[in-house]
Tab-separated table of C-alpha atoms in Angstrom:
chain	number	residue	atom	x	y	z
A	1	VAL	CA	235.702	248.126	175.712
A	2	PRO	CA	234.303	251.228	173.949
A	3	ALA	CA	233.309	254.115	176.192
A	4	ASP	CA	229.871	254.580	174.618
A	5	ASP	CA	226.431	252.998	174.497
A	6	THR	CA	227.209	250.517	171.736
A	7	LEU	CA	228.034	247.786	174.231
A	8	HIS	CA	226.115	246.600	177.288
A	9	ASP	CA	228.983	246.125	179.728
A	10	ASN	CA	226.747	244.270	182.201
A	11	ASP	CA	226.373	241.497	179.602
A	12	LEU	CA	229.526	239.440	180.026
A	13	ALA	CA	228.851	237.386	176.906
A	14	GLU	CA	228.516	240.516	174.804
A	15	VAL	CA	231.738	241.943	176.239
A	16	ALA	CA	233.510	238.650	175.535
A	17	SER	CA	232.203	238.593	171.960
A	18	TYR	CA	233.410	242.154	171.402
A	19	CYS	CA	236.860	241.252	172.723
A	20	VAL	CA	237.096	238.191	170.476
A	21	GLU	CA	235.899	240.114	167.419
A	22	HIS	CA	238.354	242.992	167.850
A	23	ALA	CA	241.360	241.307	169.475
A	24	GLY	CA	240.964	237.550	169.187
A	25	ARG	CA	239.979	234.776	171.602
A	26	HIS	CA	243.563	234.479	172.826
A	27	VAL	CA	243.366	238.020	174.231
A	28	LEU	CA	240.103	237.201	176.018
A	29	LEU	CA	241.732	234.144	177.574
A	30	GLU	CA	244.709	236.230	178.701
A	31	LEU	CA	242.296	238.412	180.680
A	32	LEU	CA	240.954	235.450	182.647
A	33	PRO	CA	242.652	234.374	185.907
A	34	ILE	CA	243.048	230.808	184.646
A	35	GLU	CA	245.613	229.728	187.233
A	36	ARG	CA	243.364	231.029	189.994
A	37	PHE	CA	240.531	228.986	188.472
A	38	ARG	CA	242.714	225.858	188.639
A	39	THR	CA	243.643	226.336	192.305
A	40	ALA	CA	240.325	227.739	193.558
A	41	GLU	CA	239.590	226.505	197.069
A	42	SER	CA	236.201	225.112	197.946
A	43	ASN	CA	233.962	227.237	200.143
A	44	PRO	CA	231.632	226.072	202.952
A	45	GLY	CA	228.620	226.226	200.641
A	46	THR	CA	230.224	223.966	198.054
A	47	GLN	CA	231.429	221.550	200.735
A	48	ILE	CA	227.903	221.244	202.121
A	49	VAL	CA	226.239	220.673	198.744
A	50	VAL	CA	228.822	217.997	197.903
A	51	ALA	CA	228.095	216.309	201.241
A	52	LEU	CA	224.380	216.376	200.380
A	53	ILE	CA	225.112	214.801	197.008
A	54	ARG	CA	227.114	212.082	198.706
A	55	GLU	CA	224.218	211.373	201.066
A	56	ASP	CA	221.719	211.099	198.155
A	57	ILE	CA	219.860	214.234	199.250
A	58	VAL	CA	220.935	216.304	196.253
A	59	ARG	CA	221.121	214.526	192.906
A	60	THR	CA	222.907	217.032	190.681
A	61	LEU	CA	224.873	220.246	191.074
A	62	VAL	CA	224.966	222.305	187.869
A	63	THR	CA	227.515	225.116	187.993
A	64	LEU	CA	228.271	227.856	185.496
A	65	ASN	CA	231.719	228.465	187.003
A	66	LEU	CA	234.888	227.529	185.151
A	67	ASP	CA	236.935	227.105	188.322
A	68	MET	CA	237.682	223.844	190.103
A	69	SER	CA	236.349	224.652	193.575
A	70	ALA	CA	233.537	222.091	193.304
A	71	ASN	CA	235.997	219.380	192.255
A	72	HIS	CA	238.235	220.269	195.181
A	73	ALA	CA	235.248	219.884	197.514
A	74	LEU	CA	234.706	216.383	196.087
A	75	THR	CA	238.316	215.537	196.883
A	76	GLU	CA	238.101	216.936	200.405
A	77	LEU	CA	235.058	214.750	201.112
A	78	SER	CA	236.563	211.694	199.368
A	79	SER	CA	233.656	211.643	196.915
A	80	GLU	CA	235.449	211.654	193.541
A	81	SER	CA	234.522	208.043	192.780
A	82	ASP	CA	230.893	208.525	193.849
A	83	VAL	CA	230.027	211.525	191.676
A	84	ALA	CA	230.096	211.786	187.872
A	85	VAL	CA	231.874	214.974	186.756
A	86	ILE	CA	230.684	216.261	183.371
A	87	SER	CA	232.605	219.181	181.904
A	88	ARG	CA	232.202	218.593	178.165
A	89	GLN	CA	229.133	219.022	176.010
A	90	ASP	CA	229.683	215.517	174.664
A	91	GLY	CA	229.994	214.040	178.155
A	92	HIS	CA	226.297	213.466	178.851
A	93	SER	CA	226.770	209.691	178.576
A	94	GLN	CA	228.612	209.882	181.909
A	95	TYR	CA	225.504	211.164	183.689
A	96	GLY	CA	224.691	208.991	186.678
A	97	ALA	CA	222.844	208.904	189.991
A	98	LYS	CA	225.069	211.667	191.455
A	99	ASN	CA	226.463	214.406	189.248
A	100	LEU	CA	228.530	217.565	189.060
A	101	VAL	CA	227.867	219.332	185.758
A	102	TYR	CA	229.969	222.233	184.473
A	103	LEU	CA	227.434	223.764	182.101
A	104	HIS	CA	230.006	226.066	180.475
A	105	GLY	CA	233.035	223.786	180.807
A	106	ASN	CA	235.936	224.122	183.230
A	107	VAL	CA	239.656	224.793	183.101
A	108	THR	CA	240.519	221.107	182.605
A	109	GLU	CA	239.055	221.304	179.089
A	110	GLN	CA	240.413	223.118	176.045
A	111	PRO	CA	239.555	226.846	176.141
A	112	GLU	CA	237.810	226.522	172.766
A	113	GLN	CA	235.156	224.441	174.531
A	114	TRP	CA	234.377	227.044	177.210
A	115	VAL	CA	231.110	228.936	176.875
A	116	LEU	CA	232.179	232.571	177.118
A	117	THR	CA	230.735	234.547	174.221
A	118	LYS	CA	227.277	235.061	172.755
A	119	GLU	CA	228.317	232.814	169.892
A	120	ASP	CA	229.391	230.104	172.351
A	121	LEU	CA	225.982	230.325	174.043
A	122	GLU	CA	224.148	230.059	170.741
A	123	LYS	CA	226.223	227.019	169.802
A	124	ALA	CA	225.517	225.303	173.139
A	125	GLU	CA	221.820	226.098	172.868
A	126	GLY	CA	221.628	225.009	169.233
A	127	SER	CA	223.299	221.694	170.008
A	128	GLY	CA	220.622	220.835	172.563
A	129	TRP	CA	223.187	220.738	175.409
A	130	HIS	CA	221.196	223.019	177.728
A	131	GLN	CA	217.911	221.285	176.973
A	132	LEU	CA	219.430	217.872	177.688
A	133	MET	CA	220.900	219.062	180.991
A	134	ALA	CA	217.515	220.546	181.877
A	135	VAL	CA	215.771	217.220	181.388
A	136	LEU	CA	218.435	215.290	183.311
A	137	ALA	CA	219.139	217.732	186.132
A	138	THR	CA	215.592	218.834	186.916
A	139	ALA	CA	213.800	215.479	186.985
A	140	THR	CA	213.472	215.976	190.735
A	141	PRO	CA	210.748	217.238	193.106
A	142	VAL	CA	212.663	220.472	193.840
A	143	THR	CA	214.941	222.647	191.698
A	144	LEU	CA	216.866	225.463	193.378
A	145	PHE	CA	218.654	228.251	191.508
A	146	ALA	CA	221.231	229.891	193.761
A	147	GLY	CA	223.772	232.665	193.336
A	148	MET	CA	222.004	234.009	190.270
A	149	GLY	CA	221.919	237.639	191.365
A	150	SER	CA	224.078	238.730	188.449
A	151	HIS	CA	222.282	240.468	185.603
A	152	ALA	CA	224.883	239.171	183.147
A	153	ASN	CA	223.070	237.407	180.328
A	154	VAL	CA	225.823	234.805	180.061
A	155	PHE	CA	224.303	233.420	183.270
A	156	ALA	CA	220.643	234.238	182.812
A	157	ASN	CA	220.394	232.869	179.272
A	158	SER	CA	221.783	229.469	180.246
A	159	VAL	CA	219.615	229.074	183.312
A	160	LYS	CA	216.523	230.299	181.472
A	161	TRP	CA	217.027	227.466	178.993
A	162	ILE	CA	216.929	225.058	181.910
A	163	ALA	CA	213.921	226.781	183.470
A	164	ASP	CA	212.009	226.698	180.177
A	165	ASN	CA	212.479	222.941	180.024
A	166	LEU	CA	211.370	222.123	183.550
A	167	PRO	CA	208.585	219.521	183.537
A	168	PRO	CA	205.344	221.484	184.163
A	169	GLY	CA	203.915	220.793	187.589
A	170	GLN	CA	206.472	218.095	188.344
A	171	THR	CA	209.016	220.176	190.222
A	172	ALA	CA	208.925	223.091	192.652
A	173	VAL	CA	211.269	225.889	191.585
A	174	TYR	CA	213.013	228.149	194.111
A	175	LEU	CA	215.396	231.061	193.655
A	176	ALA	CA	217.936	232.245	196.233
A	177	SER	CA	219.777	235.550	195.895
A	178	LEU	CA	220.456	238.763	197.814
A	179	ASP	CA	217.909	240.878	195.907
A	180	ASP	CA	215.043	242.424	197.878
A	181	GLY	CA	212.556	239.814	196.794
A	182	PRO	CA	211.956	238.207	193.386
A	183	VAL	CA	212.235	241.544	191.557
A	184	SER	CA	214.770	240.789	188.831
A	185	GLU	CA	213.972	239.940	185.222
A	186	PHE	CA	215.580	236.584	185.899
A	187	ALA	CA	213.167	235.867	188.770
A	188	ASP	CA	210.281	236.970	186.567
A	189	SER	CA	211.398	234.587	183.813
A	190	LEU	CA	211.170	231.736	186.341
A	191	ASN	CA	207.739	232.889	187.602
A	192	ILE	CA	209.179	233.117	191.113
A	193	ASP	CA	206.857	234.516	193.787
A	194	ASN	CA	207.636	235.463	197.384
A	195	GLU	CA	206.860	231.951	198.642
A	196	HIS	CA	209.534	230.521	196.349
A	197	TYR	CA	212.159	233.202	196.964
A	198	ILE	CA	214.950	232.874	199.547
A	199	LYS	CA	216.992	235.973	200.374
A	200	LEU	CA	220.340	234.378	201.193
A	201	GLY	CA	223.803	234.267	199.687
A	202	TRP	CA	225.356	230.981	198.591
A	203	CYS	CA	227.218	229.986	201.764
A	204	ASP	CA	224.478	231.127	204.158
A	205	LEU	CA	221.896	229.304	202.047
A	206	MET	CA	223.777	226.017	202.080
A	207	GLN	CA	224.516	226.308	205.805
A	208	ALA	CA	220.782	226.787	206.472
A	209	ILE	CA	219.906	223.788	204.273
A	210	GLY	CA	222.643	221.695	205.883
A	211	GLN	CA	221.394	222.509	209.387
A	212	ARG	CA	217.813	221.652	208.426
A	213	VAL	CA	218.817	218.353	206.845
A	214	SER	CA	220.960	217.484	209.891
A	215	ALA	CA	218.058	218.189	212.248
A	216	GLN	CA	215.731	215.989	210.171
A	217	MET	CA	218.277	213.159	210.080
A	218	ILE	CA	218.751	213.346	213.846
A	219	ASP	CA	214.968	213.211	214.376
A	220	THR	CA	214.742	210.192	212.063
A	221	LEU	CA	217.583	208.467	213.914
A	222	LEU	CA	215.984	209.110	217.305
A	223	ASP	CA	212.605	207.822	216.095
A	224	SER	CA	214.268	204.649	214.819
A	225	ALA	CA	216.144	204.213	218.091
A	226	LYS	CA	212.920	204.589	220.069
A	227	THR	CA	211.300	201.903	217.941
A	228	VAL	CA	214.251	199.554	218.478
A	229	GLN	CA	214.138	200.282	222.207
A	230	GLN	CA	210.684	198.719	222.397
A	231	GLU	CA	212.031	195.376	221.215
A	232	PRO	CA	212.898	192.728	223.817
A	233	GLY	CA	216.448	192.752	225.099
A	234	TRP	CA	217.202	196.441	224.530
A	235	PRO	CA	217.923	198.615	227.595
A	236	ASN	CA	215.588	201.508	228.314
A	237	SER	CA	218.499	203.902	228.321
A	238	ILE	CA	219.234	203.539	224.617
A	239	VAL	CA	217.420	206.858	223.978
A	240	SER	CA	217.359	209.660	226.514
Protein backbone atom coordinates (compact mmCIF):
# COMPACT_ATOMS: atom_id res chain seq x y z
CA VAL A 1 0.00 0.00 0.00
CA PRO A 2 1.60 3.33 -1.00
CA ALA A 3 2.39 5.73 1.83
CA ASP A 4 0.73 8.73 0.18
CA ASP A 5 -2.69 10.18 -0.60
CA THR A 6 -3.21 8.28 -3.84
CA LEU A 7 -5.13 5.52 -2.08
CA HIS A 8 -7.98 5.73 0.42
CA ASP A 9 -6.92 3.02 2.86
CA ASN A 10 -10.32 3.08 4.60
CA ASP A 11 -11.87 1.81 1.36
CA LEU A 12 -11.24 -1.93 1.47
CA ALA A 13 -12.38 -2.43 -2.12
CA GLU A 14 -9.95 0.19 -3.36
CA VAL A 15 -7.10 -1.37 -1.37
CA ALA A 16 -8.00 -4.79 -2.77
CA SER A 17 -8.09 -3.44 -6.32
CA TYR A 18 -4.67 -1.83 -5.86
CA CYS A 19 -3.25 -5.11 -4.56
CA VAL A 20 -4.67 -7.07 -7.50
CA GLU A 21 -3.44 -4.52 -10.04
CA HIS A 22 0.13 -4.41 -8.70
CA ALA A 23 0.63 -7.94 -7.35
CA GLY A 24 -2.16 -10.16 -8.62
CA ARG A 25 -5.32 -11.62 -7.08
CA HIS A 26 -3.37 -14.57 -5.71
CA VAL A 27 -1.39 -12.21 -3.46
CA LEU A 28 -4.61 -10.62 -2.19
CA LEU A 29 -5.97 -14.06 -1.36
CA GLU A 30 -2.77 -14.96 0.48
CA LEU A 31 -3.38 -11.98 2.77
CA LEU A 32 -6.80 -13.25 3.81
CA PRO A 33 -7.16 -15.62 6.80
CA ILE A 34 -9.05 -18.16 4.70
CA GLU A 35 -8.65 -21.07 7.10
CA ARG A 36 -9.95 -18.91 9.93
CA PHE A 37 -12.93 -18.04 7.73
CA ARG A 38 -13.64 -21.76 7.25
CA THR A 39 -13.54 -22.57 10.97
CA ALA A 40 -15.14 -19.37 12.29
CA GLU A 41 -17.32 -20.11 15.31
CA SER A 42 -20.81 -18.70 15.54
CA ASN A 43 -21.39 -15.91 18.04
CA PRO A 44 -24.45 -15.36 20.28
CA GLY A 45 -25.86 -12.78 17.87
CA THR A 46 -25.71 -15.15 14.91
CA GLN A 47 -27.19 -17.99 16.96
CA ILE A 48 -30.14 -15.81 17.96
CA VAL A 49 -30.87 -14.57 14.44
CA VAL A 50 -30.76 -18.15 13.13
CA ALA A 51 -33.21 -19.18 15.86
CA LEU A 52 -35.50 -16.33 14.77
CA ILE A 53 -35.29 -17.50 11.17
CA ARG A 54 -36.20 -21.00 12.26
CA GLU A 55 -39.23 -19.68 14.13
CA ASP A 56 -40.43 -17.68 11.08
CA ILE A 57 -39.80 -14.35 12.80
CA VAL A 58 -36.93 -13.36 10.52
CA ARG A 59 -37.24 -14.27 6.86
CA THR A 60 -33.76 -13.60 5.49
CA LEU A 61 -30.29 -12.90 6.84
CA VAL A 62 -28.04 -11.18 4.28
CA THR A 63 -24.39 -11.14 5.31
CA LEU A 64 -21.39 -9.53 3.67
CA ASN A 65 -18.97 -11.81 5.53
CA LEU A 66 -17.01 -14.51 3.74
CA ASP A 67 -16.66 -16.68 6.84
CA MET A 68 -18.82 -19.65 7.77
CA SER A 69 -19.99 -18.57 11.22
CA ALA A 70 -23.62 -18.23 10.10
CA ASN A 71 -23.56 -21.71 8.57
CA HIS A 72 -22.11 -23.10 11.78
CA ALA A 73 -24.97 -21.49 13.71
CA LEU A 74 -27.42 -23.28 11.40
CA THR A 75 -25.72 -26.58 12.21
CA GLU A 76 -25.74 -25.91 15.95
CA LEU A 77 -29.49 -25.27 15.85
CA SER A 78 -30.16 -28.21 13.49
CA SER A 79 -31.61 -25.83 10.90
CA GLU A 80 -29.57 -26.70 7.78
CA SER A 81 -32.52 -28.37 6.05
CA ASP A 82 -34.92 -25.55 6.94
CA VAL A 83 -32.93 -22.62 5.55
CA ALA A 84 -31.80 -22.02 1.96
CA VAL A 85 -28.12 -21.01 1.84
CA ILE A 86 -27.25 -18.85 -1.18
CA SER A 87 -23.57 -18.09 -1.70
CA ARG A 88 -23.37 -17.73 -5.49
CA GLN A 89 -24.66 -14.94 -7.68
CA ASP A 90 -26.38 -17.54 -9.84
CA GLY A 91 -28.02 -19.20 -6.83
CA HIS A 92 -31.11 -16.99 -6.58
CA SER A 93 -33.32 -19.86 -7.78
CA GLN A 94 -32.72 -21.48 -4.38
CA TYR A 95 -34.38 -18.58 -2.57
CA GLY A 96 -37.14 -19.83 -0.31
CA ALA A 97 -39.25 -18.96 2.73
CA LYS A 98 -36.17 -18.89 5.01
CA ASN A 99 -32.80 -17.78 3.69
CA LEU A 100 -29.16 -17.12 4.48
CA VAL A 101 -27.61 -15.03 1.70
CA TYR A 102 -23.87 -14.44 1.36
CA LEU A 103 -23.99 -11.26 -0.72
CA HIS A 104 -20.25 -11.37 -1.50
CA GLY A 105 -19.84 -15.15 -1.55
CA ASN A 106 -18.19 -17.34 1.09
CA VAL A 107 -15.16 -19.57 1.41
CA THR A 108 -17.00 -22.63 0.05
CA GLU A 109 -17.03 -20.99 -3.40
CA GLN A 110 -14.13 -20.37 -5.76
CA PRO A 111 -12.16 -17.24 -4.78
CA GLU A 112 -12.78 -15.77 -8.24
CA GLN A 113 -16.45 -15.47 -7.27
CA TRP A 114 -15.82 -13.48 -4.08
CA VAL A 115 -16.67 -9.78 -4.15
CA LEU A 116 -13.48 -8.13 -2.90
CA THR A 117 -12.42 -5.39 -5.29
CA LYS A 118 -14.08 -2.34 -6.83
CA GLU A 119 -14.25 -4.26 -10.09
CA ASP A 120 -15.96 -7.18 -8.34
CA LEU A 121 -18.54 -4.77 -6.90
CA GLU A 122 -19.20 -3.20 -10.29
CA LYS A 123 -19.66 -6.65 -11.82
CA ALA A 124 -22.11 -7.71 -9.10
CA GLU A 125 -24.03 -4.46 -9.43
CA GLY A 126 -24.05 -4.60 -13.22
CA SER A 127 -25.38 -8.15 -13.21
CA GLY A 128 -28.41 -7.11 -11.16
CA TRP A 129 -27.40 -9.39 -8.26
CA HIS A 130 -27.73 -6.69 -5.58
CA GLN A 131 -30.99 -5.38 -7.00
CA LEU A 132 -32.48 -8.88 -7.07
CA MET A 133 -31.44 -9.56 -3.48
CA ALA A 134 -32.94 -6.21 -2.49
CA VAL A 135 -36.31 -7.13 -3.94
CA LEU A 136 -36.27 -10.61 -2.39
CA ALA A 137 -34.77 -9.82 1.01
CA THR A 138 -36.62 -6.60 1.78
CA ALA A 139 -40.18 -7.57 0.86
CA THR A 140 -40.95 -7.47 4.57
CA PRO A 141 -42.50 -4.93 6.98
CA VAL A 142 -39.13 -4.23 8.66
CA THR A 143 -35.57 -4.15 7.32
CA LEU A 144 -32.70 -3.85 9.81
CA PHE A 145 -29.11 -3.03 8.86
CA ALA A 146 -26.75 -4.07 11.64
CA GLY A 147 -23.00 -3.99 12.13
CA MET A 148 -22.55 -1.42 9.39
CA GLY A 149 -20.37 0.96 11.37
CA SER A 150 -17.45 0.50 9.00
CA HIS A 151 -16.80 3.33 6.57
CA ALA A 152 -15.34 0.87 4.07
CA ASN A 153 -17.13 1.35 0.76
CA VAL A 154 -16.98 -2.37 0.04
CA PHE A 155 -19.73 -2.61 2.66
CA ALA A 156 -21.56 0.66 2.16
CA ASN A 157 -21.84 0.36 -1.62
CA SER A 158 -23.47 -3.07 -1.45
CA VAL A 159 -25.95 -2.15 1.24
CA LYS A 160 -26.78 1.16 -0.45
CA TRP A 161 -27.81 -0.82 -3.53
CA ILE A 162 -30.23 -2.74 -1.34
CA ALA A 163 -31.46 0.42 0.38
CA ASP A 164 -32.05 2.16 -2.95
CA ASN A 165 -34.28 -0.70 -4.03
CA LEU A 166 -36.44 -0.89 -0.92
CA PRO A 167 -40.14 -0.62 -1.81
CA PRO A 168 -41.15 2.98 -0.94
CA GLY A 169 -43.41 3.12 2.08
CA GLN A 170 -43.71 -0.65 2.30
CA THR A 171 -40.97 -1.33 4.83
CA ALA A 172 -39.60 0.40 7.92
CA VAL A 173 -35.81 0.73 7.78
CA TYR A 174 -33.66 0.67 10.92
CA LEU A 175 -29.91 0.97 11.41
CA ALA A 176 -27.96 -0.40 14.38
CA SER A 177 -24.34 0.54 15.04
CA LEU A 178 -22.11 1.98 17.77
CA ASP A 179 -21.94 5.50 16.29
CA ASP A 180 -23.30 8.38 18.37
CA GLY A 181 -26.55 8.55 16.47
CA PRO A 182 -27.26 8.33 12.73
CA VAL A 183 -24.33 10.61 11.85
CA SER A 184 -22.48 8.60 9.21
CA GLU A 185 -22.76 9.06 5.46
CA PHE A 186 -24.13 5.54 5.37
CA ALA A 187 -26.96 6.45 7.77
CA ASP A 188 -27.65 9.56 5.72
CA SER A 189 -27.88 7.48 2.54
CA LEU A 190 -30.60 5.41 4.22
CA ASN A 191 -32.45 8.52 5.48
CA ILE A 192 -32.14 7.19 9.03
CA ASP A 193 -33.39 9.49 11.79
CA ASN A 194 -33.05 9.11 15.56
CA GLU A 195 -36.31 7.14 15.81
CA HIS A 196 -34.92 4.52 13.43
CA TYR A 197 -31.42 4.35 14.91
CA ILE A 198 -30.35 1.78 17.52
CA LYS A 199 -27.01 2.29 19.26
CA LEU A 200 -26.02 -1.32 19.89
CA GLY A 201 -23.37 -3.72 18.66
CA TRP A 202 -24.32 -6.94 16.88
CA CYS A 203 -24.49 -9.36 19.81
CA ASP A 204 -26.14 -6.90 22.21
CA LEU A 205 -28.66 -5.99 19.52
CA MET A 206 -29.65 -9.58 18.85
CA GLN A 207 -29.83 -10.39 22.56
CA ALA A 208 -32.21 -7.43 23.05
CA ILE A 209 -34.36 -8.55 20.10
CA GLY A 210 -34.31 -12.16 21.31
CA GLN A 211 -35.43 -11.14 24.81
CA ARG A 212 -38.25 -8.99 23.40
CA VAL A 213 -39.46 -11.76 21.10
CA SER A 214 -39.32 -14.28 23.97
CA ALA A 215 -41.37 -11.99 26.21
CA GLN A 216 -43.99 -11.53 23.47
CA MET A 217 -44.18 -15.28 22.84
CA ILE A 218 -44.62 -15.97 26.55
CA ASP A 219 -47.43 -13.38 26.75
CA THR A 220 -49.12 -14.97 23.73
CA LEU A 221 -48.81 -18.43 25.28
CA LEU A 222 -50.26 -17.26 28.59
CA ASP A 223 -53.17 -15.52 26.85
CA SER A 224 -53.92 -18.71 24.93
CA ALA A 225 -53.71 -20.78 28.10
CA LYS A 226 -56.13 -18.43 29.87
CA THR A 227 -58.59 -18.80 27.01
CA VAL A 228 -58.32 -22.60 27.14
CA GLN A 229 -58.77 -22.49 30.91
CA GLN A 230 -62.26 -21.07 30.44
CA GLU A 231 -63.37 -24.16 28.54
CA PRO A 232 -65.22 -26.90 30.43
CA GLY A 233 -63.08 -29.62 31.93
CA TRP A 234 -59.88 -27.61 32.39
CA PRO A 235 -58.61 -27.04 35.95
CA ASN A 236 -58.38 -23.48 37.22
CA SER A 237 -54.74 -23.98 38.06
CA ILE A 238 -53.61 -24.29 34.45
CA VAL A 239 -52.41 -20.65 34.55
CA SER A 240 -51.11 -19.03 37.71
